[in-house]
Amino acid sequence: MLPSSDAPQEVYPALGPSLVQSPEQVNQSLGQPHWNANSYFAPHDETGTPDSPSRAASGAKSSRDLLRRLSLVDKDRPVTPEVDPRLAYPSLNLSGGIISAAFCIPHALGFESGQNWTINPRRGTSALFDAFSHLSDPQTPWNHTLVGWTGEIKYTDELPVTQFRSSSRGSTSSLSYSKHANVPLNKASAPIPVDGVNTDPAPQPQGDGMRISKADRERLEKQLFRDRVGKVVPVWLADSMEDGTDDIVLKDQSRWRRFAEHELYTLFHYKQHEPTDGRRERKWWTDYYRMNQIFADRILEVYTPGDIVWIHDYHLCLLPSLLRQRLPNIYIGFFLHIPFPSSEFMRCLSRRKEILNGVLGANMIGFQSYSYSRHFSSCCTRILGFESSSAGVDAYGAHVAVDVFPIGIDAAAVAKIAYGDPNIEAIISRIRDQYAGQKIIVGRDRLDTVRGVAQKLMAFEMFLEQYPSWRGKVVLIQVTSPTSIEEEKEDAGHKISNKVSDLVAKINGLYGGLEYTPVFHFPQYLSRDEYFALLRVADVGLITSVRDGMNTTSLEYVVCQKDGHGPVILSEFSGTAGSLTSAIHINPWDLGGVAAAINNALTMPPSKKLNQHSKMYKHVITNTAQLWTKNYLRRLLMNLTSFDQSQATPVLDKAKLLTQYRKAKKRLFMFDYDGTLTPIVKDPQEAIPTDRVIRTVKTLASDPRNAVWIISGRDQAFLNEWMGHIPELGLSAEHGSFIRQPGSDDWENLTEKTDMGWQADVMKIFQHYTERTQGSFIERKRIALTWHFRRADPEYGAFQARECKKHLENTVAKKWDVEVMNGKANLEVRPTFVNKGEIAKRLVNEYGVGDGKAPEFVLCLGDDFTDEDMFRALRASKLHSDHVFSVTVGASSKQTLASYHLLEPSDVIATIALLNGSATTGDLGAMALVDARLPLDGEGTVVSRL
């Protein structure tokens, strides 16, 4: 309702045309509004809009007229260009290009072979697409490219008639959409209109599927070359390629959504599935991995050095790490638009480590609210073992920044359309006539379980029960648009929609009559004009989501209530709650509390409504989608200059590893033992290999093309006892002091001529610290002495180790040719010429370095500083870099000479098993990518569930 004449007034920041204008004046000043494919909002270059404050102010006849004219200036177009980031951050060598990776492009596509594509607007995520439009504005210093999936392609004649068809199908430069295609307002008085448009998704083509030729694909790419959001590069996700042609075949197009929307979306919104045998989930995971890999390939096709890659949302969680594997120094930002769960829920995800490691490939990770960022950092610590703080996560030698960036809307464009279109004024008049004398509460949600529509209806029922004086005086208009989430669309029993319908019927049956219907439920999409008219005419906005990222409806409602000052009742579980602090916050599970909040909103004095609304209004028009974009990129660039990212080690690219392994005929493997094949334990004698470790290593060594070596700090007796029974295995004890060739039982002493007189001096010092450090002990090897403090108090043991090392360096190390080495909860003293690097160099040289002699595949794995000698030796060798895979193991944030990392020993065994042909569920994606198909249970390739 509009405020009464005696209500308190406040001068709001001007965003759009004055309401005192006539419709003719509005059309003259704004031009005829159009609904763009990607947004509710009109293009920035509308005719008639002044392009500078001076031109807008010329001819003003009064101060009010001056304010009105200034309000017509496009506030998002800066008078002076933004500072060129290439000049502001010269050390980064930026190219000025930004590649945004979003799951879908902003268009729904209609296909007809040999013809121009039908390009319609895709509903949802308008705020994100408006941010992309800002990046594409000529006034910004960025050159923007959007990479996204085509989405489910339909044949042109199958497109829903309610969508806006392109008015220029043959155009390759721009797209426009007529507002006259809007669906007229549904005036049915029934709670659920019987003539509502069917919005069920069209069935996917079956049989041979949809074939799309290379010429058709190139035609679409030309049509999308110049778009409002920049250059659009479509990603083609195909079931298969047609043999002998360049045609792709599309069959089950929704398969690419399933893991993200069945597994990630549900768990991130604090919902869990019943346990299953995992067969479906393995297929979904394979498709998810493959999709992210295809995205990485597509991005690298358009990438130039110095570009920034900005990745959006949960469909692409693996993409940062996959890009980092290919380009270790690439600049990557990631933003999650939905909630992130606490560690208790994240632990329930079977692929939790892969998802976290995938996201950690980014330089900076953004979230909608502080609680989501805190949950992410906590998960990295609790699940991966990384050190974290509110500023970020230290992972694999690099700092990954974590920050909060609540997204906004294009507030100026919302106001311009909501108050500048005469058609909206006409709809408002009809709505007021239909609900004359009644207060209007508006709810607009997707029909998802997390949107809280059922809770809203139950709370409204309790409101009518507890406040009977409002019966007949208030109506709830609830609009539920069809869900876009695969998990919700496959609700076979229609439980959600049936529950909502039952609640509507119950409320209308209890409290309605011939002349009064409490709830009007519209299960359909609204046209743009209907939507903004409804937001403007409402007395209260009611949002009861039980878990939400950023609810932009509440932000648009605030802008549309510039005159009405209608209160917003907002769920505290929405990410928007932290931004709209002046809204009425409610717990949607507390039905009585929601009912009281509705009564409070309806009875709120005009002065209080004005005060609350002015604060929210100021926030919304200040924190826009454009400002969100600028803030994120500025913070990303600051982090890139503040932290050295050059030493970050990407996660092991298992698809590349498997591909090179299968090509090679000569393969060399070098494995550390403790912390690599087996976990670190307090008692070194308890670090015995499991049956799975022995079987996996034995299978690998049995291939005559493989030379497998275990290079350990352990002594000969231990290695003989636990690994000596595998005849094909080569062993090296005490960091290279002793060596046992494959097929032999004899050990060769490489240090037998070394003077070992230093051991007596070291033993005395070690005994001195052992007596003063409870839980410590000495391990005597043939060539080295080790002081262990794993059983001691961690802090005191580390302190004593530092003191002991200083003592040794100032005495023994100056007298003898030995080195003092820090290990994992130990100190070791050994001759300087004894190290694992010498053994690695020797093994490589045994093959030779000429063509046809050198090994074509080398995999070297280790977890601590002693293994850095192996990595250093491999870097110095003349082996082809694509043939060498040096991998550090563990969650340590140390910098390393290795090229890749794995998290823990179980990942090492899974990687070796992958090479043996037995893939764990997490590695199915890599195997499917190499084989171009999914291995099934019972085939030659074993699918391990471990």
Coordinates of C-alpha atoms in Angstrom, one line a residue, residues 101 268 288 292 308-321 331-337 340 355 358-367 376 400-403 405 628 632 636:
A101 CA 33.3 -19.9 -15.7
F268 CA 25.3 -28.1 1.3
Y288 CA 31.1 -34.6 -12.6
N292 CA 35.0 -30.2 -15.0
I308 CA 42.1 -14.0 -14.4
V309 CA 39.8 -17.1 -14.3
W310 CA 36.8 -16.5 -12.1
I311 CA 34.9 -19.8 -11.3
H312 CA 31.3 -19.8 -10.0
D313 CA 29.4 -22.2 -7.8
Y314 CA 29.2 -25.8 -6.8
H315 CA 29.0 -27.4 -10.2
L316 CA 32.6 -26.5 -10.9
C317 CA 34.4 -27.4 -7.6
L318 CA 37.1 -29.5 -9.2
L319 CA 37.9 -26.9 -11.9
P320 CA 40.4 -24.7 -9.9
S321 CA 42.6 -27.7 -9.1
Y331 CA 45.3 -16.6 -11.3
I332 CA 42.1 -18.3 -10.1
G333 CA 39.2 -16.9 -8.1
F334 CA 36.3 -19.1 -6.9
F335 CA 32.9 -18.0 -5.5
L336 CA 30.3 -20.2 -4.0
H337 CA 26.8 -18.8 -4.3
F340 CA 28.6 -24.1 2.8
I355 CA 35.8 -31.4 -3.4
G358 CA 39.5 -29.1 -5.9
V359 CA 38.4 -25.7 -4.5
L360 CA 41.8 -25.1 -2.9
G361 CA 43.3 -24.9 -6.3
A362 CA 42.0 -21.3 -6.3
N363 CA 44.0 -18.3 -5.1
M364 CA 41.0 -16.8 -3.3
I365 CA 37.6 -18.3 -2.3
G366 CA 34.6 -16.1 -1.8
F367 CA 31.4 -16.8 0.2
F376 CA 34.9 -23.9 4.9
V400 CA 44.5 -19.6 -0.2
A401 CA 42.6 -16.5 0.8
V402 CA 39.0 -16.9 2.1
D403 CA 36.8 -13.9 2.3
F405 CA 31.4 -10.9 -0.5
W628 CA 30.3 -6.8 -5.6
Y632 CA 36.0 -9.3 -5.3
L636 CA 41.8 -11.0 -5.4

